[in-house]
């Protein structure tokens, strides 16, 4: 009742986060939908396609820590808006490489994917800052889960549509359409994003709810005072809790990048589906992942409101969901397409349920360097954007089968469970005293 009476401006901010994250992941996964047609059009093999898939990840990882620093130094709105505009423009330009000679086309596509990764690097650290400043602790997992579920919504919404675009218009138009959509959204983002104290529609009651509930409402006002000090990287790299979270996110993202890159190709090449059929088939697990992501946040916040510890509330959905993700390995042993889609749907539901990594960042990162901590967290997590497409490309090329790829992804799900259960200890916020050592909040 108190939340309803206080106002709903934070939910408008959450809607914007959801829309922006949807477009972000649509841009990331655009190459997977166009992959088979692009591979045939440019005459490249599975290994080359794997490297092109990974190009985004190389630059995305390199840009994480600088991107997090930019948020801490200049604030969320200017950095995020520029990033959204830049990656949308670069996505648009990818639609024109097909008219270049083949060698130039492959090189240009690889370069543009690198630039898209670098431009998009600040965005998830930005999401963590927005949810930390706009949502009290008891709503944070749900807000983060809803924003994060956009990665599944992107596949559910755009995989069938972009499959049709590839078949009807050509693979180039996937990038052109998504690029134009992102450019339009960047203008909407610029108009609607504010820090809590500056939002023209935020009531005093809602601001009070945020402050009393643990939202970091003054986060951006503290930016610009020299930014974070790089000596704090050592702190962030020596905390057991954070190291376990980093490992869990890397393994969780290995599952993500299988779905974002090779999954539609698997459906087409290993299961004999058409491009349009693969687009619709990929949408079913994505919808399930979206549902699982939202339920994971609701379950975690519900456990917290019922008096359970923050540690239990965050770990239980993560571990249970990642164990469910291992079910995708069973696709090796089934014959029917329906069984494959059903197992992938269960695995993607579990993956969504267990995707609380960014909530853990918002719960544990020192307030003064939340952007830097988020950037480092995403650096470790998105090493999987580099390794997963390449490793799967080699496995498929060497064996002529996707069985090894499925085993690899399932093993990552199990390793994530190890990280959350055996490495991550008590979940608590770290602080930065004057002497630079950490302490529990």
Coordinates of C-alpha atoms in Angstrom, one line a residue:
X1 CA 0.0 0.0 0.0
X2 CA 2.8 2.4 0.9
X3 CA 4.5 1.8 -2.5
X4 CA 1.2 2.5 -4.3
X5 CA 0.6 5.7 -2.4
X6 CA 4.1 7.0 -2.8
X7 CA 4.0 7.1 -6.6
X8 CA 5.1 5.1 -9.7
X9 CA 7.8 7.2 -11.4
X10 CA 10.4 4.5 -10.7
X11 CA 8.3 2.1 -12.8
X12 CA 8.5 4.5 -15.8
X13 CA 12.2 4.5 -15.4
X14 CA 12.1 0.7 -15.3
X15 CA 10.1 0.6 -18.5
X16 CA 12.8 2.7 -20.2
X17 CA 15.4 0.4 -19.0
X18 CA 13.5 -2.6 -20.4
X19 CA 13.1 -1.0 -23.8
X20 CA 16.7 0.1 -24.1
X21 CA 18.0 -3.3 -22.9
X22 CA 15.7 -5.0 -25.4
X23 CA 17.2 -3.1 -28.3
X24 CA 20.7 -3.7 -26.9
X25 CA 20.2 -7.4 -27.1
X26 CA 18.4 -7.3 -30.4
X27 CA 21.5 -5.6 -31.8
X28 CA 23.8 -8.2 -30.2
X29 CA 21.8 -11.1 -31.5
X30 CA 21.1 -9.7 -34.9
X31 CA 24.1 -11.5 -36.4
X32 CA 22.8 -14.9 -35.2
X33 CA 19.6 -14.5 -37.1
X34 CA 21.4 -13.4 -40.2
X35 CA 24.3 -15.8 -39.6
X36 CA 23.4 -18.6 -42.0
X37 CA 22.4 -16.3 -44.9
X38 CA 25.5 -14.2 -44.2
X39 CA 27.8 -17.2 -44.1
X40 CA 26.4 -18.4 -47.5
X41 CA 26.6 -14.9 -49.0
X42 CA 30.1 -14.2 -48.0
X43 CA 31.4 -17.8 -48.4
X44 CA 32.8 -18.2 -44.9
X45 CA 33.1 -21.3 -42.7
X46 CA 32.0 -22.0 -39.1
X47 CA 35.3 -20.9 -37.6
X48 CA 35.3 -17.6 -39.4
X49 CA 31.6 -17.1 -38.4
X50 CA 32.6 -17.9 -34.8
X51 CA 35.3 -15.2 -34.8
X52 CA 32.8 -12.6 -36.3
X53 CA 30.3 -13.6 -33.5
X54 CA 33.1 -13.0 -31.0
X55 CA 34.2 -9.6 -32.3
X56 CA 31.5 -7.9 -30.2
X57 CA 32.8 -9.5 -27.1
X58 CA 36.5 -8.5 -27.5
X59 CA 35.7 -4.8 -27.5
X60 CA 32.8 -5.1 -25.1
X61 CA 35.2 -6.6 -22.5
X62 CA 37.9 -4.0 -23.1
X63 CA 35.4 -1.2 -22.7
X64 CA 33.8 -2.4 -19.4
X65 CA 36.2 -0.8 -16.9
X66 CA 36.6 2.5 -18.8
X67 CA 32.8 2.5 -19.3
X68 CA 32.2 2.1 -15.5
X69 CA 34.7 4.8 -14.8
X70 CA 32.9 7.2 -17.2
X71 CA 29.6 6.7 -15.2
X72 CA 31.4 7.4 -11.9
X73 CA 33.0 10.4 -13.4
X74 CA 30.3 12.0 -15.5
X75 CA 27.0 10.5 -14.3
X76 CA 24.5 8.1 -15.9
X77 CA 22.5 10.2 -18.4
X78 CA 25.1 11.7 -20.7
X79 CA 27.3 8.5 -20.9
X80 CA 24.3 6.2 -21.4
X81 CA 22.7 8.4 -24.1
X82 CA 25.9 8.7 -26.1
X83 CA 26.5 4.9 -25.9
X84 CA 23.0 4.1 -27.1
X85 CA 23.3 6.5 -30.0
X86 CA 26.7 5.2 -31.0
X87 CA 26.0 1.5 -31.0
X88 CA 22.7 2.1 -32.9
X89 CA 24.5 4.0 -35.6
X90 CA 27.2 1.3 -35.9
X91 CA 24.5 -1.4 -36.1
X92 CA 22.9 0.5 -39.0
X93 CA 26.3 0.7 -40.8
X94 CA 26.6 -3.1 -40.7
X95 CA 23.7 -3.3 -43.1
X96 CA 25.9 -1.8 -45.9
X97 CA 28.9 -4.1 -45.8
X98 CA 27.3 -6.7 -48.1
X99 CA 27.7 -4.3 -51.1
X100 CA 31.5 -4.4 -50.5
X101 CA 33.9 -6.9 -52.1
X102 CA 34.0 -10.1 -50.1
X103 CA 37.3 -9.5 -48.3
X104 CA 36.4 -6.0 -47.5
X105 CA 32.9 -7.1 -46.4
X106 CA 34.3 -9.6 -43.8
X107 CA 36.9 -7.2 -42.5
X108 CA 34.4 -4.3 -42.3
X109 CA 31.8 -6.5 -40.5
X110 CA 34.4 -7.7 -38.0
X111 CA 35.5 -4.1 -37.3
X112 CA 32.0 -2.8 -37.0
X113 CA 31.1 -5.6 -34.5
X114 CA 34.2 -4.6 -32.5
X115 CA 33.0 -0.9 -32.4
X116 CA 29.4 -2.0 -31.5
X117 CA 30.9 -3.9 -28.5
X118 CA 33.0 -0.9 -27.4
X119 CA 30.0 1.5 -27.7
X120 CA 27.7 -0.8 -25.8
X121 CA 30.2 -1.5 -23.0
X122 CA 28.8 1.1 -20.5
X123 CA 25.2 0.1 -20.8
X124 CA 24.9 -2.7 -18.2
X125 CA 27.0 -0.9 -15.6
X126 CA 24.6 2.0 -16.3
X127 CA 21.6 -0.3 -15.7
X128 CA 23.1 -1.3 -12.3
X129 CA 23.5 2.4 -11.4
X130 CA 19.9 3.2 -12.4
X131 CA 18.4 0.3 -10.4
X132 CA 20.6 1.1 -7.4
X133 CA 19.5 4.7 -7.4
X134 CA 15.8 4.3 -8.3
X135 CA 14.8 1.2 -6.3
X136 CA 14.8 0.3 -2.6
X137 CA 16.6 -2.9 -1.6
X138 CA 13.3 -4.9 -1.3
X139 CA 12.4 -4.1 -4.9
X140 CA 15.8 -4.2 -6.5
X141 CA 16.0 -7.9 -7.5
X142 CA 12.6 -7.6 -9.2
X143 CA 13.5 -4.4 -11.0
X144 CA 16.8 -5.8 -12.1
X145 CA 15.2 -9.1 -13.2
X146 CA 12.6 -7.2 -15.3
X147 CA 15.2 -5.1 -17.0
X148 CA 17.4 -8.1 -17.5
X149 CA 14.5 -10.1 -18.9
X150 CA 14.7 -7.8 -21.9
X151 CA 17.5 -10.0 -23.2
X152 CA 15.0 -12.8 -23.6
X153 CA 12.2 -10.5 -24.8
X154 CA 14.6 -9.3 -27.5
X155 CA 14.9 -12.8 -28.9
X156 CA 11.2 -13.5 -28.5
X157 CA 10.2 -10.3 -30.3
X158 CA 12.9 -10.0 -32.9
X159 CA 14.0 -13.5 -33.8
X160 CA 10.8 -14.3 -35.8
X161 CA 10.6 -10.8 -37.2
X162 CA 14.2 -10.7 -38.3
X163 CA 14.0 -14.3 -39.7
X164 CA 11.2 -13.0 -42.0
X165 CA 13.3 -10.0 -42.9
X166 CA 16.3 -12.1 -43.9
X167 CA 14.1 -14.3 -46.1
X168 CA 12.1 -11.5 -47.6
X169 CA 14.6 -8.7 -47.9
X170 CA 18.1 -10.1 -47.2
X171 CA 20.3 -10.2 -44.2
X172 CA 21.5 -6.6 -44.6
X173 CA 18.1 -5.2 -43.6
X174 CA 18.3 -6.9 -40.2
X175 CA 21.0 -4.4 -39.2
X176 CA 19.3 -1.4 -41.0
X177 CA 16.0 -1.8 -39.2
X178 CA 17.5 -2.4 -35.8
X179 CA 19.9 0.5 -36.2
X180 CA 17.1 2.9 -37.0
X181 CA 15.1 1.7 -34.1
X182 CA 17.9 2.3 -31.7
X183 CA 18.6 5.8 -33.0
X184 CA 14.9 6.7 -32.4
X185 CA 15.0 5.2 -28.9
X186 CA 18.1 7.2 -28.0
X187 CA 16.1 10.4 -28.4
X188 CA 13.3 9.0 -26.1
X189 CA 15.9 8.0 -23.5
X190 CA 17.5 11.5 -23.5
X191 CA 14.1 13.0 -22.8
X192 CA 13.0 10.6 -20.0
X193 CA 16.0 9.7 -17.9
X194 CA 16.7 11.7 -14.7
X195 CA 18.4 11.1 -11.4
X196 CA 15.7 10.8 -8.6
X197 CA 16.1 14.3 -7.1
X198 CA 15.8 16.0 -10.5
X199 CA 12.9 14.1 -12.0
X200 CA 10.0 16.6 -12.5
X201 CA 7.3 14.1 -11.7
X202 CA 8.8 12.4 -8.6
X203 CA 6.8 13.1 -5.5
X204 CA 8.2 13.8 -2.0
X205 CA 6.6 10.6 -0.8
X206 CA 8.2 8.4 -3.4
X207 CA 11.6 10.1 -2.9
X208 CA 11.2 9.3 0.9
X209 CA 10.3 5.7 0.1
X210 CA 13.5 5.4 -2.0
X211 CA 15.7 6.9 0.6
X212 CA 14.3 5.0 3.5
X213 CA 14.4 1.7 1.5
X214 CA 18.2 1.9 0.7
X215 CA 18.1 3.4 -2.8
X216 CA 21.3 5.4 -3.6
X217 CA 19.3 8.5 -4.7
X218 CA 22.4 10.8 -4.6
X219 CA 24.6 8.4 -6.6
X220 CA 25.0 10.7 -9.6
X221 CA 25.4 13.8 -7.5
X222 CA 28.5 12.2 -6.1
X223 CA 29.9 11.7 -9.6
X224 CA 32.4 14.1 -11.0
X225 CA 34.5 14.5 -7.9
X226 CA 37.6 13.0 -9.6
X227 CA 36.0 9.7 -10.4
X228 CA 37.0 6.4 -8.8
X229 CA 40.6 5.7 -7.9
X230 CA 42.2 2.9 -9.8
X231 CA 43.8 1.5 -6.6
X232 CA 40.3 0.2 -5.7
X233 CA 40.6 -2.3 -8.5
X234 CA 42.9 -4.3 -6.2
X235 CA 40.1 -4.3 -3.6
X236 CA 37.5 -5.5 -6.1
X237 CA 39.9 -8.3 -7.2
X238 CA 40.6 -9.7 -3.8
X239 CA 37.1 -10.0 -2.3
X240 CA 35.9 -13.6 -2.1
X241 CA 32.3 -12.6 -2.5
X242 CA 33.0 -10.6 -5.6
X243 CA 35.2 -13.3 -7.1
X244 CA 32.5 -15.9 -6.8
X245 CA 30.0 -13.5 -8.4
X246 CA 32.4 -12.9 -11.3
X247 CA 32.8 -16.6 -11.9
X248 CA 29.1 -17.2 -11.7
X249 CA 28.4 -14.4 -14.2
X250 CA 31.0 -15.7 -16.7
X251 CA 29.4 -19.1 -16.7
X252 CA 25.9 -17.8 -16.9
X253 CA 26.9 -15.6 -19.9
X254 CA 28.3 -18.7 -21.6
X255 CA 24.7 -19.9 -21.7
X256 CA 23.5 -16.5 -22.8
X257 CA 26.0 -16.3 -25.7
X258 CA 25.2 -19.7 -26.9
X259 CA 21.6 -18.6 -27.3
X260 CA 22.5 -15.2 -28.8
X261 CA 25.0 -16.6 -31.4
X262 CA 24.9 -20.3 -32.2
X263 CA 21.4 -21.4 -31.2
X264 CA 19.6 -20.3 -34.4
X265 CA 22.5 -21.8 -36.4
X266 CA 22.1 -25.0 -34.5
X267 CA 18.4 -25.2 -35.3
X268 CA 19.1 -24.6 -39.0
X269 CA 22.2 -26.7 -39.5
X270 CA 21.8 -29.5 -37.0
X271 CA 18.0 -29.7 -36.9
X272 CA 17.2 -28.8 -40.5
X273 CA 14.8 -25.9 -39.8
X274 CA 14.2 -23.1 -42.2
X275 CA 15.4 -19.6 -41.2
X276 CA 11.9 -18.5 -40.5
X277 CA 11.2 -21.7 -38.6
X278 CA 14.4 -21.3 -36.5
X279 CA 13.3 -17.7 -35.7
X280 CA 10.0 -18.8 -34.3
X281 CA 11.6 -21.8 -32.5
X282 CA 14.2 -19.6 -30.9
X283 CA 11.4 -17.3 -29.6
X284 CA 9.8 -20.0 -27.5
X285 CA 12.8 -20.5 -25.1
X286 CA 13.3 -16.8 -25.1
X287 CA 9.7 -16.2 -23.8
X288 CA 10.4 -18.9 -21.2
X289 CA 13.6 -17.1 -20.2
X290 CA 11.8 -13.8 -19.8
X291 CA 9.3 -15.5 -17.5
X292 CA 12.0 -17.2 -15.5
X293 CA 13.9 -13.9 -15.2
X294 CA 11.0 -12.0 -13.7
X295 CA 10.0 -14.9 -11.4
X296 CA 13.6 -15.1 -10.2
X297 CA 13.5 -11.5 -9.1
X298 CA 10.1 -11.8 -7.5
X299 CA 11.1 -14.9 -5.7
X300 CA 14.3 -13.3 -4.4
X301 CA 12.6 -10.1 -3.2
X302 CA 9.7 -12.2 -1.7
X303 CA 12.2 -14.2 0.4
X304 CA 13.8 -11.0 1.6
X305 CA 10.4 -9.5 2.6
X306 CA 9.5 -12.6 4.5
X307 CA 12.6 -12.1 6.7
X308 CA 15.1 -14.5 5.1
X309 CA 18.6 -13.3 4.8
X310 CA 19.9 -11.4 1.8
X311 CA 22.3 -14.3 1.1
X312 CA 19.6 -16.9 0.9
X313 CA 17.2 -14.7 -1.0
X314 CA 19.8 -14.1 -3.8
X315 CA 21.5 -17.5 -3.9
X316 CA 18.5 -19.9 -3.9
X317 CA 17.0 -18.8 -7.2
X318 CA 20.4 -18.6 -8.8
X319 CA 21.5 -22.1 -7.9
X320 CA 18.1 -23.8 -8.6
X321 CA 17.8 -22.0 -12.0
X322 CA 21.3 -22.8 -13.1
X323 CA 20.7 -26.5 -12.3
X324 CA 17.7 -26.4 -14.5
X325 CA 19.8 -24.9 -17.3
X326 CA 21.8 -28.2 -17.5
X327 CA 18.8 -29.8 -19.1
X328 CA 19.9 -28.5 -22.5
X329 CA 22.5 -31.3 -22.6
X330 CA 19.6 -33.8 -23.0
X331 CA 19.0 -32.4 -26.6
X332 CA 21.9 -34.7 -27.6
X333 CA 19.7 -37.7 -26.9
X334 CA 16.4 -36.7 -28.5
X335 CA 15.3 -36.8 -32.1
X336 CA 12.2 -34.7 -32.5
X337 CA 12.3 -30.9 -33.0
X338 CA 9.5 -30.5 -30.4
X339 CA 11.6 -32.2 -27.7
X340 CA 14.6 -30.0 -28.5
X341 CA 12.5 -26.9 -28.2
X342 CA 10.9 -28.1 -25.0
X343 CA 14.3 -28.9 -23.4
X344 CA 15.8 -25.5 -24.5
X345 CA 12.7 -23.8 -23.1
X346 CA 13.3 -25.5 -19.7
X347 CA 17.0 -24.6 -19.9
X348 CA 16.3 -21.0 -20.8
X349 CA 13.7 -20.7 -18.0
X350 CA 16.3 -21.9 -15.5
X351 CA 18.9 -19.5 -17.0
X352 CA 16.5 -16.6 -16.5
X353 CA 15.6 -17.7 -13.0
X354 CA 19.3 -17.8 -12.0
X355 CA 20.3 -14.5 -13.6
X356 CA 20.6 -12.3 -10.5
X357 CA 24.2 -11.2 -11.1
X358 CA 23.4 -7.5 -11.5
X359 CA 21.3 -7.5 -8.4
X360 CA 24.3 -8.9 -6.5
X361 CA 26.4 -6.0 -7.9
X362 CA 23.8 -3.5 -6.7
X363 CA 23.8 -5.3 -3.3
X364 CA 27.5 -5.6 -2.8
X365 CA 29.4 -2.9 -4.7
X366 CA 30.9 0.0 -2.6
X367 CA 28.7 3.0 -3.2
X368 CA 31.6 5.3 -4.3
X369 CA 32.7 2.9 -7.1
X370 CA 29.5 1.2 -8.2
X371 CA 30.2 2.0 -11.8
X372 CA 33.8 0.6 -11.6
X373 CA 32.6 -2.5 -9.8
X374 CA 29.9 -3.0 -12.4
X375 CA 32.4 -2.6 -15.2
X376 CA 34.8 -5.1 -13.7
X377 CA 31.9 -7.6 -13.1
X378 CA 30.8 -7.3 -16.7
X379 CA 34.4 -7.6 -17.9
X380 CA 34.6 -11.0 -16.3
X381 CA 31.1 -12.0 -17.3
X382 CA 31.6 -11.0 -21.0
X383 CA 34.8 -12.9 -21.5
X384 CA 32.2 -15.5 -22.3
X385 CA 31.2 -13.4 -25.3
X386 CA 34.7 -14.0 -26.7
X387 CA 35.3 -17.6 -25.6
X388 CA 31.9 -19.2 -26.2
X389 CA 31.4 -18.4 -29.9
X390 CA 35.0 -19.3 -30.8
X391 CA 35.0 -22.5 -28.7
X392 CA 31.7 -23.7 -30.2
X393 CA 32.9 -22.7 -33.7
X394 CA 35.9 -25.0 -33.3
X395 CA 33.9 -27.8 -31.7
X396 CA 31.4 -27.8 -34.6
X397 CA 34.2 -27.5 -37.2
X398 CA 36.3 -30.3 -35.7
X399 CA 33.5 -32.8 -34.9
X400 CA 30.9 -31.9 -37.5
X401 CA 28.3 -32.0 -34.6
X402 CA 26.8 -29.7 -32.0
X403 CA 27.0 -32.3 -29.3
X404 CA 30.3 -31.0 -27.9
X405 CA 28.9 -27.5 -27.9
X406 CA 25.9 -28.6 -25.8
X407 CA 28.1 -30.4 -23.3
X408 CA 30.3 -27.3 -23.0
X409 CA 27.3 -25.0 -22.3
X410 CA 25.9 -27.5 -19.7
X411 CA 29.3 -27.7 -18.0
X412 CA 29.3 -23.9 -17.6
X413 CA 26.0 -24.0 -15.8
X414 CA 27.4 -26.5 -13.3
X415 CA 30.5 -24.4 -12.8
X416 CA 28.3 -21.4 -12.0
X417 CA 26.5 -23.4 -9.3
X418 CA 30.0 -24.1 -7.8
X419 CA 30.8 -20.4 -7.8
X420 CA 27.6 -19.4 -6.0
X421 CA 27.6 -22.2 -3.5
X422 CA 31.3 -22.7 -2.6
X423 CA 33.0 -19.3 -3.3
X424 CA 30.4 -16.6 -2.6
X425 CA 30.0 -16.3 1.1
X426 CA 27.7 -13.9 3.0
X427 CA 26.2 -11.3 0.6
X428 CA 26.7 -7.8 2.0
X429 CA 27.7 -4.3 0.8
X430 CA 31.4 -3.5 0.9
X431 CA 32.5 -0.1 2.1
X432 CA 35.6 2.1 1.4
X433 CA 36.9 3.5 4.6
X434 CA 39.6 6.3 4.5
X435 CA 42.4 3.7 4.6
X436 CA 41.0 2.0 1.4
X437 CA 40.3 -1.4 3.1
X438 CA 36.9 -3.0 2.8
X439 CA 34.4 -3.4 5.5
X440 CA 30.9 -4.8 5.6
X441 CA 28.1 -2.3 5.6

